[in-house]
mmCIF file of C-alpha atoms and ligand atoms in Angstrom:
data_model
loop_
_atom_site.group_PDB
_atom_site.id
_atom_site.type_symbol
_atom_site.label_atom_id
_atom_site.label_comp_id
_atom_site.label_asym_id
_atom_site.label_seq_id
_atom_site.Cartn_x
_atom_site.Cartn_y
_atom_site.Cartn_z
ATOM 1 C CA MET A 1 99.080 155.675 176.052
ATOM 2 C CA GLY A 2 101.376 158.393 177.008
ATOM 3 C CA ILE A 3 100.541 161.906 178.007
ATOM 4 C CA SER A 4 100.885 164.051 175.017
ATOM 5 C CA ARG A 5 102.900 167.288 175.420
ATOM 6 C CA ARG A 6 99.976 169.282 175.026
ATOM 7 C CA GLU A 7 97.836 167.654 177.557
ATOM 8 C CA PHE A 8 100.947 167.913 179.891
ATOM 9 C CA ILE A 9 101.758 171.594 179.833
ATOM 10 C CA GLY A 10 97.754 171.936 180.302
ATOM 11 C CA ALA A 11 97.834 169.809 183.323
ATOM 12 C CA CYS A 12 100.760 171.960 184.853
ATOM 13 C CA LEU A 13 98.987 175.099 183.993
ATOM 14 C CA ALA A 14 95.837 174.039 185.687
ATOM 15 C CA MET A 15 98.088 172.621 189.333
ATOM 16 C CA GLY A 16 99.139 176.438 189.299
ATOM 17 C CA ALA A 17 95.876 177.888 189.059
ATOM 18 C CA GLY A 18 94.440 175.005 191.396
ATOM 19 C CA VAL A 19 96.465 176.594 194.255
ATOM 20 C CA SER A 20 94.608 179.474 194.964
ATOM 21 C CA VAL A 21 90.978 177.624 195.018
ATOM 22 C CA GLY A 22 89.034 176.692 198.196
ATOM 23 C CA CYS A 23 88.200 179.979 199.749
ATOM 24 C CA SER A 24 84.619 180.736 199.770
ATOM 25 C CA SER A 25 84.973 184.601 199.510
ATOM 26 C CA GLY A 26 87.355 186.373 197.165
ATOM 27 C CA PRO A 27 87.812 185.309 193.229
ATOM 28 C CA ARG A 28 86.804 181.407 191.951
ATOM 29 C CA LEU A 29 88.519 179.323 189.511
ATOM 30 C CA PHE A 30 86.863 178.420 186.156
ATOM 31 C CA GLN A 31 87.981 176.177 183.569
ATOM 32 C CA GLU A 32 86.899 175.260 180.175
ATOM 33 C CA ARG A 33 88.737 172.726 177.374
ATOM 34 C CA TRP A 34 87.862 172.331 174.075
ATOM 35 C CA TYR A 35 89.088 170.446 171.034
ATOM 36 C CA VAL A 36 90.029 173.261 168.215
ATOM 37 C CA PHE A 37 93.292 173.990 166.300
ATOM 38 C CA GLY A 38 94.064 170.292 166.304
ATOM 39 C CA THR A 39 94.816 170.440 169.753
ATOM 40 C CA LEU A 40 93.024 170.904 173.868
ATOM 41 C CA VAL A 41 92.641 174.201 174.152
ATOM 42 C CA ASP A 42 92.251 175.025 178.187
ATOM 43 C CA VAL A 43 90.346 178.207 179.068
ATOM 44 C CA THR A 44 91.507 179.244 183.154
ATOM 45 C CA VAL A 45 89.713 182.168 184.397
ATOM 46 C CA THR A 46 89.811 183.553 187.885
ATOM 47 C CA SER A 47 86.933 186.100 188.467
ATOM 48 C CA ASP A 48 84.030 187.005 190.956
ATOM 49 C CA ASP A 49 81.522 187.394 188.629
ATOM 50 C CA ALA A 50 80.204 184.329 186.995
ATOM 51 C CA GLU A 51 78.052 185.906 184.583
ATOM 52 C CA SER A 52 80.686 187.482 182.870
ATOM 53 C CA VAL A 53 82.979 184.083 182.789
ATOM 54 C CA ARG A 54 79.777 182.084 181.196
ATOM 55 C CA LYS A 55 79.298 185.160 178.584
ATOM 56 C CA GLY A 56 83.373 185.427 177.517
ATOM 57 C CA MET A 57 83.570 181.316 177.627
ATOM 58 C CA ALA A 58 80.414 181.091 175.106
ATOM 59 C CA ARG A 59 81.603 183.735 172.929
ATOM 60 C CA LEU A 60 85.307 182.453 172.959
ATOM 61 C CA ALA A 61 84.113 179.157 172.239
ATOM 62 C CA GLY A 62 82.335 180.097 169.030
ATOM 63 C CA PHE A 63 84.760 182.151 167.982
ATOM 64 C CA PHE A 64 87.069 179.203 168.021
ATOM 65 C CA ARG A 65 85.006 177.100 166.346
ATOM 66 C CA ASP A 66 84.707 179.593 163.542
ATOM 67 C CA ALA A 67 88.130 180.634 163.110
ATOM 68 C CA HIS A 68 89.499 176.958 163.448
ATOM 69 C CA SER A 69 87.495 176.255 159.851
ATOM 70 C CA ASN A 70 87.551 179.737 158.088
ATOM 71 C CA TRP A 71 91.517 179.483 158.610
ATOM 72 C CA HIS A 72 91.874 175.939 158.136
ATOM 73 C CA ALA A 73 95.209 175.365 155.363
ATOM 74 C CA TRP A 74 93.400 172.084 154.064
ATOM 75 C CA LYS A 75 90.105 170.950 155.075
ATOM 76 C CA PRO A 76 87.028 172.941 153.552
ATOM 77 C CA GLY A 77 86.282 176.412 154.491
ATOM 78 C CA ARG A 78 87.422 179.961 153.728
ATOM 79 C CA LEU A 79 90.856 179.809 153.145
ATOM 80 C CA LEU A 80 90.715 177.047 151.167
ATOM 81 C CA ARG A 81 88.481 178.747 148.570
ATOM 82 C CA VAL A 82 90.988 181.561 148.957
ATOM 83 C CA ASN A 83 94.124 179.597 147.676
ATOM 84 C CA GLN A 84 91.788 177.536 145.185
ATOM 85 C CA ALA A 85 91.443 181.001 143.648
ATOM 86 C CA ILE A 86 95.083 182.109 144.098
ATOM 87 C CA ALA A 87 95.967 178.662 141.946
ATOM 88 C CA GLN A 88 93.433 179.303 139.347
ATOM 89 C CA GLY A 89 94.933 183.091 138.961
ATOM 90 C CA ARG A 90 91.376 184.343 139.980
ATOM 91 C CA GLU A 91 90.623 187.328 142.049
ATOM 92 C CA ILE A 92 88.543 186.541 145.140
ATOM 93 C CA ALA A 93 86.433 188.652 147.728
ATOM 94 C CA VAL A 94 87.471 188.332 151.748
ATOM 95 C CA ASP A 95 86.839 188.551 154.625
ATOM 96 C CA GLU A 96 87.864 191.082 157.417
ATOM 97 C CA GLY A 97 89.526 188.347 159.262
ATOM 98 C CA ILE A 98 91.048 186.886 156.511
ATOM 99 C CA GLU A 99 92.367 190.170 155.493
ATOM 100 C CA ASP A 100 94.164 191.041 158.535
ATOM 101 C CA LEU A 101 95.597 187.457 158.875
ATOM 102 C CA VAL A 102 97.087 188.219 154.914
ATOM 103 C CA ARG A 103 98.363 191.714 156.131
ATOM 104 C CA GLY A 104 99.913 190.156 159.635
ATOM 105 C CA ALA A 105 101.686 187.318 157.902
ATOM 106 C CA GLN A 106 103.022 189.533 155.320
ATOM 107 C CA LEU A 107 104.555 192.005 158.035
ATOM 108 C CA GLN A 108 105.573 188.771 159.434
ATOM 109 C CA TYR A 109 107.652 187.676 156.551
ATOM 110 C CA GLN A 110 109.286 190.934 155.913
ATOM 111 C CA LEU A 111 110.650 191.172 159.484
ATOM 112 C CA SER A 112 111.402 187.630 159.423
ATOM 113 C CA GLU A 113 113.721 187.927 156.591
ATOM 114 C CA GLY A 114 111.649 185.703 154.773
ATOM 115 C CA ALA A 115 112.086 182.192 157.475
ATOM 116 C CA PHE A 116 108.535 183.254 158.384
ATOM 117 C CA ASN A 117 106.582 182.248 154.766
ATOM 118 C CA PRO A 118 103.268 181.447 155.396
ATOM 119 C CA ALA A 119 102.576 181.295 151.457
ATOM 120 C CA ILE A 120 104.584 177.839 151.525
ATOM 121 C CA GLY A 121 101.316 175.780 151.824
ATOM 122 C CA ARG A 122 101.955 173.732 148.618
ATOM 123 C CA ILE A 123 105.138 172.407 149.817
ATOM 124 C CA VAL A 124 103.900 171.886 153.439
ATOM 125 C CA GLY A 125 101.325 170.058 151.518
ATOM 126 C CA LEU A 126 103.934 168.005 149.441
ATOM 127 C CA TRP A 127 105.816 166.854 152.267
ATOM 128 C CA GLY A 128 102.434 165.352 153.445
ATOM 129 C CA PHE A 129 101.575 167.762 156.401
ATOM 130 C CA HIS A 130 98.025 168.464 155.040
ATOM 131 C CA ASP A 131 96.699 165.703 156.871
ATOM 132 C CA ASP A 132 95.409 164.897 160.490
ATOM 133 C CA MET A 133 98.039 161.405 160.467
ATOM 134 C CA LEU A 134 101.626 161.898 160.630
ATOM 135 C CA PRO A 135 102.844 161.048 157.158
ATOM 136 C CA THR A 136 105.052 158.441 156.547
ATOM 137 C CA GLY A 137 107.449 157.219 153.520
ATOM 138 C CA ALA A 138 109.846 158.254 150.671
ATOM 139 C CA PRO A 139 110.354 162.292 150.973
ATOM 140 C CA PRO A 140 108.956 164.326 147.782
ATOM 141 C CA ALA A 141 110.985 163.636 145.000
ATOM 142 C CA ARG A 142 113.768 166.243 144.282
ATOM 143 C CA THR A 143 112.569 167.578 140.964
ATOM 144 C CA LEU A 144 109.282 168.247 142.859
ATOM 145 C CA ILE A 145 110.997 170.594 145.479
ATOM 146 C CA GLU A 146 113.233 172.125 143.199
ATOM 147 C CA ARG A 147 110.630 173.205 141.130
ATOM 148 C CA TRP A 148 108.640 174.325 144.091
ATOM 149 C CA VAL A 149 111.839 176.371 145.185
ATOM 150 C CA GLU A 150 111.919 178.001 141.941
ATOM 151 C CA SER A 151 108.147 178.895 141.771
ATOM 152 C CA ALA A 152 109.244 180.998 144.978
ATOM 153 C CA PRO A 153 105.890 181.674 146.854
ATOM 154 C CA ASN A 154 106.102 184.763 149.631
ATOM 155 C CA PRO A 155 102.850 186.484 150.808
ATOM 156 C CA THR A 156 103.737 189.672 149.716
ATOM 157 C CA GLN A 157 103.041 188.762 145.737
ATOM 158 C CA VAL A 158 99.523 189.178 147.629
ATOM 159 C CA ALA A 159 97.687 192.499 146.927
ATOM 160 C CA ILE A 160 94.205 193.299 148.519
ATOM 161 C CA HIS A 161 92.196 195.737 147.381
ATOM 162 C CA ASP A 162 88.841 196.900 148.764
ATOM 163 C CA GLY A 163 88.230 193.350 149.702
ATOM 164 C CA ASN A 164 89.566 191.309 146.658
ATOM 165 C CA LEU A 165 92.639 189.535 147.113
ATOM 166 C CA HIS A 166 94.712 188.241 144.306
ATOM 167 C CA SER A 167 98.464 187.052 143.801
ATOM 168 C CA SER A 168 100.798 187.713 141.182
ATOM 169 C CA ASN A 169 102.138 184.573 141.553
ATOM 170 C CA PRO A 170 99.946 181.654 141.521
ATOM 171 C CA ALA A 171 102.499 179.228 143.486
ATOM 172 C CA VAL A 172 100.992 181.255 146.800
ATOM 173 C CA GLN A 173 99.397 178.593 149.007
ATOM 174 C CA PHE A 174 98.420 179.609 152.400
ATOM 175 C CA ASP A 175 99.167 177.907 155.413
ATOM 176 C CA PHE A 176 98.542 179.520 158.460
ATOM 177 C CA GLY A 177 99.671 176.625 160.625
ATOM 178 C CA GLY A 178 102.346 178.338 162.144
ATOM 179 C CA TYR A 179 100.418 181.957 162.991
ATOM 180 C CA ALA A 180 96.732 181.752 163.164
ATOM 181 C CA LYS A 181 96.757 180.198 166.462
ATOM 182 C CA GLY A 182 98.309 183.072 168.023
ATOM 183 C CA TYR A 183 96.002 185.260 166.050
ATOM 184 C CA ALA A 184 93.130 183.246 167.288
ATOM 185 C CA LEU A 185 94.202 183.513 170.939
ATOM 186 C CA ASP A 186 94.852 187.227 170.790
ATOM 187 C CA ALA A 187 91.482 187.873 169.529
ATOM 188 C CA GLY A 188 90.195 185.336 171.686
ATOM 189 C CA MET A 189 91.873 187.222 174.922
ATOM 190 C CA ALA A 190 90.274 190.628 173.493
ATOM 191 C CA LEU A 191 86.630 188.652 173.345
ATOM 192 C CA LEU A 192 86.933 187.678 177.016
ATOM 193 C CA LYS A 193 88.348 191.214 178.510
ATOM 194 C CA ALA A 194 85.098 192.940 176.479
ATOM 195 C CA SER A 195 83.080 190.487 178.009
ATOM 196 C CA GLY A 196 84.636 191.586 181.430
ATOM 197 C CA VAL A 197 87.159 188.695 182.158
ATOM 198 C CA SER A 198 90.497 190.202 183.024
ATOM 199 C CA ASN A 199 92.320 187.272 184.656
ATOM 200 C CA ALA A 200 92.847 184.706 182.187
ATOM 201 C CA VAL A 201 94.637 182.060 180.223
ATOM 202 C CA ILE A 202 93.738 180.743 177.305
ATOM 203 C CA ASN A 203 96.503 177.552 176.365
ATOM 204 C CA ALA A 204 95.863 176.249 173.245
ATOM 205 C CA GLY A 205 98.399 172.644 173.873
ATOM 206 C CA GLY A 206 101.404 174.688 175.342
ATOM 207 C CA ASP A 207 100.795 177.994 173.290
ATOM 208 C CA LEU A 208 99.070 180.487 175.176
ATOM 209 C CA ASN A 209 98.240 183.926 176.043
ATOM 210 C CA ALA A 210 97.892 184.988 179.705
ATOM 211 C CA ALA A 211 95.996 188.438 180.650
ATOM 212 C CA GLY A 212 96.127 189.862 184.287
ATOM 213 C CA HIS A 213 96.645 187.532 187.376
ATOM 214 C CA ASN A 214 96.019 184.027 189.093
ATOM 215 C CA ASN A 215 94.591 185.666 192.353
ATOM 216 C CA ALA A 216 96.964 187.921 193.041
ATOM 217 C CA ARG A 217 99.987 185.887 192.105
ATOM 218 C CA PRO A 218 101.757 185.425 188.490
ATOM 219 C CA TRP A 219 100.391 182.516 186.150
ATOM 220 C CA ARG A 220 103.027 179.803 186.282
ATOM 221 C CA VAL A 221 103.627 177.642 183.004
ATOM 222 C CA GLY A 222 105.683 175.464 182.039
ATOM 223 C CA VAL A 223 107.669 174.922 178.921
ATOM 224 C CA ARG A 224 107.854 171.066 177.757
ATOM 225 C CA HIS A 225 111.626 169.667 177.456
ATOM 226 C CA PRO A 226 111.335 169.046 173.580
ATOM 227 C CA GLN A 227 113.716 166.160 173.559
ATOM 228 C CA ARG A 228 112.453 164.065 177.058
ATOM 229 C CA GLU A 229 109.599 163.810 179.577
ATOM 230 C CA GLY A 230 108.904 166.598 182.050
ATOM 231 C CA VAL A 231 109.370 170.270 181.499
ATOM 232 C CA ILE A 232 112.912 171.953 180.620
ATOM 233 C CA ALA A 233 111.708 175.302 182.288
ATOM 234 C CA GLY A 234 109.512 177.102 184.077
ATOM 235 C CA LEU A 235 108.201 181.001 183.947
ATOM 236 C CA GLU A 236 105.902 183.322 185.527
ATOM 237 C CA VAL A 237 103.771 185.557 183.680
ATOM 238 C CA ALA A 238 101.243 188.440 184.445
ATOM 239 C CA GLY A 239 99.595 191.118 182.549
ATOM 240 C CA ASP A 240 99.331 190.571 179.249
ATOM 241 C CA GLU A 241 102.043 188.111 177.737
ATOM 242 C CA ALA A 242 102.039 185.140 175.333
ATOM 243 C CA VAL A 243 104.605 181.970 175.401
ATOM 244 C CA TYR A 244 104.836 179.828 172.494
ATOM 245 C CA THR A 245 106.996 177.115 171.322
ATOM 246 C CA SER A 246 107.594 175.644 168.025
ATOM 247 C CA GLY A 247 109.372 172.289 167.720
ATOM 248 C CA ASN A 248 110.560 169.523 165.701
ATOM 249 C CA TYR A 249 109.321 166.724 167.996
ATOM 250 C CA GLU A 250 105.605 166.047 167.502
ATOM 251 C CA ARG A 251 104.761 166.614 163.390
ATOM 252 C CA PHE A 252 107.545 164.767 161.276
ATOM 253 C CA ARG A 253 107.460 162.599 158.592
ATOM 254 C CA GLU A 254 109.078 159.289 159.356
ATOM 255 C CA ASN A 255 110.761 157.084 156.722
ATOM 256 C CA ASN A 256 112.888 154.187 157.581
ATOM 257 C CA GLY A 257 114.225 155.467 161.300
ATOM 258 C CA GLN A 258 114.850 159.091 159.738
ATOM 259 C CA ARG A 259 112.190 161.875 160.681
ATOM 260 C CA TYR A 260 111.415 165.249 159.031
ATOM 261 C CA PRO A 261 110.118 167.431 160.690
ATOM 262 C CA HIS A 262 106.938 169.644 159.762
ATOM 263 C CA ILE A 263 108.877 173.132 159.875
ATOM 264 C CA LEU A 264 110.753 173.803 156.353
ATOM 265 C CA ASP A 265 113.254 175.942 155.461
ATOM 266 C CA PRO A 266 111.375 178.059 152.979
ATOM 267 C CA CYS A 267 114.483 178.879 150.967
ATOM 268 C CA THR A 268 115.047 175.187 150.137
ATOM 269 C CA GLY A 269 111.798 173.513 150.785
ATOM 270 C CA MET A 270 113.364 171.260 153.470
ATOM 271 C CA PRO A 271 112.852 170.207 156.662
ATOM 272 C CA ALA A 272 113.991 172.308 159.298
ATOM 273 C CA ASP A 273 115.951 169.792 161.493
ATOM 274 C CA SER A 274 118.920 171.499 163.643
ATOM 275 C CA VAL A 275 116.725 172.966 165.896
ATOM 276 C CA ALA A 276 114.830 170.987 168.980
ATOM 277 C CA SER A 277 112.488 173.845 170.066
ATOM 278 C CA ALA A 278 112.129 177.799 170.561
ATOM 279 C CA THR A 279 109.978 179.191 173.049
ATOM 280 C CA VAL A 280 109.445 182.771 172.558
ATOM 281 C CA VAL A 281 107.613 184.989 175.085
ATOM 282 C CA HIS A 282 105.996 188.669 173.723
ATOM 283 C CA ARG A 283 103.229 190.457 173.922
ATOM 284 C CA SER A 284 101.385 189.593 171.159
ATOM 285 C CA GLY A 285 100.633 185.590 170.519
ATOM 286 C CA ALA A 286 100.587 186.589 167.054
ATOM 287 C CA ALA A 287 103.934 187.520 166.674
ATOM 288 C CA ALA A 288 104.937 184.662 169.147
ATOM 289 C CA ASP A 289 103.887 182.077 166.852
ATOM 290 C CA ALA A 290 105.473 183.697 163.775
ATOM 291 C CA ALA A 291 108.617 184.113 165.350
ATOM 292 C CA ALA A 292 108.612 180.705 167.092
ATOM 293 C CA THR A 293 108.390 178.822 163.965
ATOM 294 C CA ALA A 294 111.468 181.162 161.961
ATOM 295 C CA PHE A 295 113.725 180.696 164.637
ATOM 296 C CA VAL A 296 113.135 176.813 163.887
ATOM 297 C CA ALA A 297 113.288 177.653 159.956
ATOM 298 C CA ALA A 298 116.237 179.807 160.622
ATOM 299 C CA GLY A 299 118.448 177.445 162.500
ATOM 300 C CA PRO A 300 120.873 177.663 165.193
ATOM 301 C CA GLY A 301 123.372 179.865 163.104
ATOM 302 C CA ARG A 302 120.768 182.445 162.032
ATOM 303 C CA TRP A 303 118.204 182.835 164.407
ATOM 304 C CA SER A 304 119.082 185.209 166.946
ATOM 305 C CA GLU A 305 119.641 187.711 163.976
ATOM 306 C CA VAL A 306 116.049 186.799 162.949
ATOM 307 C CA ALA A 307 115.136 188.116 166.309
ATOM 308 C CA GLN A 308 116.398 190.899 166.361
ATOM 309 C CA ALA A 309 115.012 191.498 162.993
ATOM 310 C CA MET A 310 111.803 190.676 164.840
ATOM 311 C CA ARG A 311 112.053 192.600 167.351
ATOM 312 C CA ILE A 312 111.591 189.416 169.777
ATOM 313 C CA THR A 313 113.873 190.127 172.890
ATOM 314 C CA GLN A 314 112.791 186.827 174.715
ATOM 315 C CA ALA A 315 113.434 183.981 173.342
ATOM 316 C CA MET A 316 115.279 180.416 173.909
ATOM 317 C CA LEU A 317 116.272 177.896 171.610
ATOM 318 C CA VAL A 318 117.199 174.193 172.403
ATOM 319 C CA THR A 319 118.852 172.764 169.942
ATOM 320 C CA LYS A 320 118.849 169.113 168.317
ATOM 321 C CA SER A 321 122.421 168.594 170.102
ATOM 322 C CA GLY A 322 120.603 169.764 173.365
ATOM 323 C CA SER A 323 122.206 172.932 174.032
ATOM 324 C CA ILE A 324 120.225 175.883 175.325
ATOM 325 C CA GLU A 325 120.438 179.551 173.833
ATOM 326 C CA LEU A 326 118.805 182.194 175.326
ATOM 327 C CA THR A 327 118.398 185.785 174.807
ATOM 328 C CA PRO A 328 119.607 188.192 177.745
ATOM 329 C CA GLU A 329 116.210 189.025 178.381
ATOM 330 C CA MET A 330 114.941 185.989 178.647
ATOM 331 C CA ALA A 331 117.939 184.610 180.675
ATOM 332 C CA GLN A 332 117.084 186.626 183.015
ATOM 333 C CA ARG A 333 113.472 185.883 184.025
ATOM 334 C CA ILE A 334 113.346 181.846 182.949
ATOM 335 C CA GLN A 335 113.434 179.141 186.016
ATOM 336 C CA LEU A 336 115.925 176.823 184.662
ATOM 337 C CA SER A 337 117.304 173.941 186.690
ATOM 338 C CA ALA A 338 120.801 173.777 187.600
ATOM 339 C CA ARG A 339 121.746 170.734 184.949
ATOM 340 C CA HIS A 340 119.645 173.011 182.136
ATOM 341 C CA ARG A 341 121.258 175.925 183.168
ATOM 342 C CA ARG A 342 124.704 174.617 182.693
ATOM 343 C CA ARG A 343 123.658 173.507 179.505
ATOM 344 C CA SER A 344 122.584 176.971 178.409
ATOM 345 C CA VAL A 345 124.187 179.818 176.816
ATOM 346 C CA VAL A 346 123.414 183.602 176.707
ATOM 347 C CA ILE A 347 123.799 185.212 173.103
HETATM 348 P P1 LIG B 1 102.575 174.019 165.944
HETATM 349 O O1 LIG B 1 101.769 173.576 165.216
HETATM 350 O O2 LIG B 1 103.650 172.764 167.085
HETATM 351 O O3 LIG B 1 102.263 175.079 167.076
HETATM 352 P P2 LIG B 1 104.460 175.898 164.621
HETATM 353 O O4 LIG B 1 103.299 177.122 165.091
HETATM 354 O O5 LIG B 1 105.715 175.740 164.419
HETATM 355 O O6 LIG B 1 104.156 174.740 165.652
HETATM 356 O O7 LIG B 1 103.455 175.860 163.159
HETATM 357 C C1 LIG B 1 104.149 174.635 162.277
HETATM 358 C C2 LIG B 1 102.793 174.615 161.212
HETATM 359 O O8 LIG B 1 103.621 175.912 160.609
HETATM 360 C C3 LIG B 1 103.691 173.676 160.089
HETATM 361 O O9 LIG B 1 102.751 172.339 160.201
HETATM 362 C C4 LIG B 1 103.202 174.411 158.693
HETATM 363 O O10 LIG B 1 101.630 174.198 158.119
HETATM 364 C C5 LIG B 1 103.366 175.821 158.801
HETATM 365 N N1 LIG B 1 105.133 175.891 158.410
HETATM 366 C C6 LIG B 1 106.023 175.275 158.182
HETATM 367 N N2 LIG B 1 107.204 175.853 158.046
HETATM 368 C C7 LIG B 1 106.790 176.892 157.929
HETATM 369 C C8 LIG B 1 107.845 178.160 158.019
HETATM 370 N N3 LIG B 1 109.068 178.329 157.334
HETATM 371 N N4 LIG B 1 107.133 179.458 157.572
HETATM 372 C C9 LIG B 1 105.748 179.569 158.476
HETATM 373 N N5 LIG B 1 104.663 178.617 158.530
HETATM 374 C C10 LIG B 1 105.854 177.784 158.185
HETATM 375 MG MG1 LIG B 2 104.046 178.944 165.365
#
């Protein structure tokens, strides 16, 4: 079995971190790996306080386990119960975690001018992506997709008062697949910091939050090439920064050689297939996660307008034809090989 994108990027980061170990004095390197959010999550910490790291890692593991089951879009848990209540036109009590996710998602929906729409769970399910296995076979019937488009769900149709959630549109079905990981990594990093850990990277299959530094040096991360083996770019991150990539190369439906990727254009209910990947660097993992998904949905013609609306200044888009589009701030810091730089334009 070949190495997956998620494992590959984890490996890149671990090697970068590994060069600093081996001294008997000074910070030590700690690493943990769990399987959550449908991916391998690697946590790398440098610290000279093993007890803080042990406590922080234990809190983080528990938090991620709970987040994974509470916010899952199709497996039994709190979010599934919320979606069932919405479909039945019922009001439902929600905890602070779900309230905060919904409010954040409403904001990202508005900022992205609708390209990021986490109320589209029903059509994501119709395309077969509410399953651990990749779907195959013919796409959903045209009439079903059209009917869904007419139902026009979006997260602003939901109101929460005194902890009770109600949707004016029963077609709203939350799917935080493009957002909850970023939200959880932000909260997870805050937990680590509260435990006394200040230098860390939490890497969930290539989507990562970094804090502090790696033994006085920046953390080095690689962004996988969406169309072949290897990395397309390198980045050095120091301080609080998050790097998130969305792509069409890992989860897709396949029928007679045709691929239908898992990020959908909310206006048409159809897979967005003109972008190979979008990478975003931002202070907040939640904002970066939403933006990367939004840019793939918006497509090459519209993504830079959406980036401006979302106030994202550091982003890279790889089109299906392999050209690389960079925002000016991203162009200044990202490390591309000469070959890739020749295929890149600053927009
Ligand atoms: P990954 O899961 O690889 O990190 P993303 O962060 O882009 O990728 O999330 C993709 C998921 O987001 C899809 O599987 C689906 O659940 C959901 N989704 C698909 N299209 C949209 C969209 N336009 N807006 C918001 N969420 C979406
Ligand atoms: Mg995303």
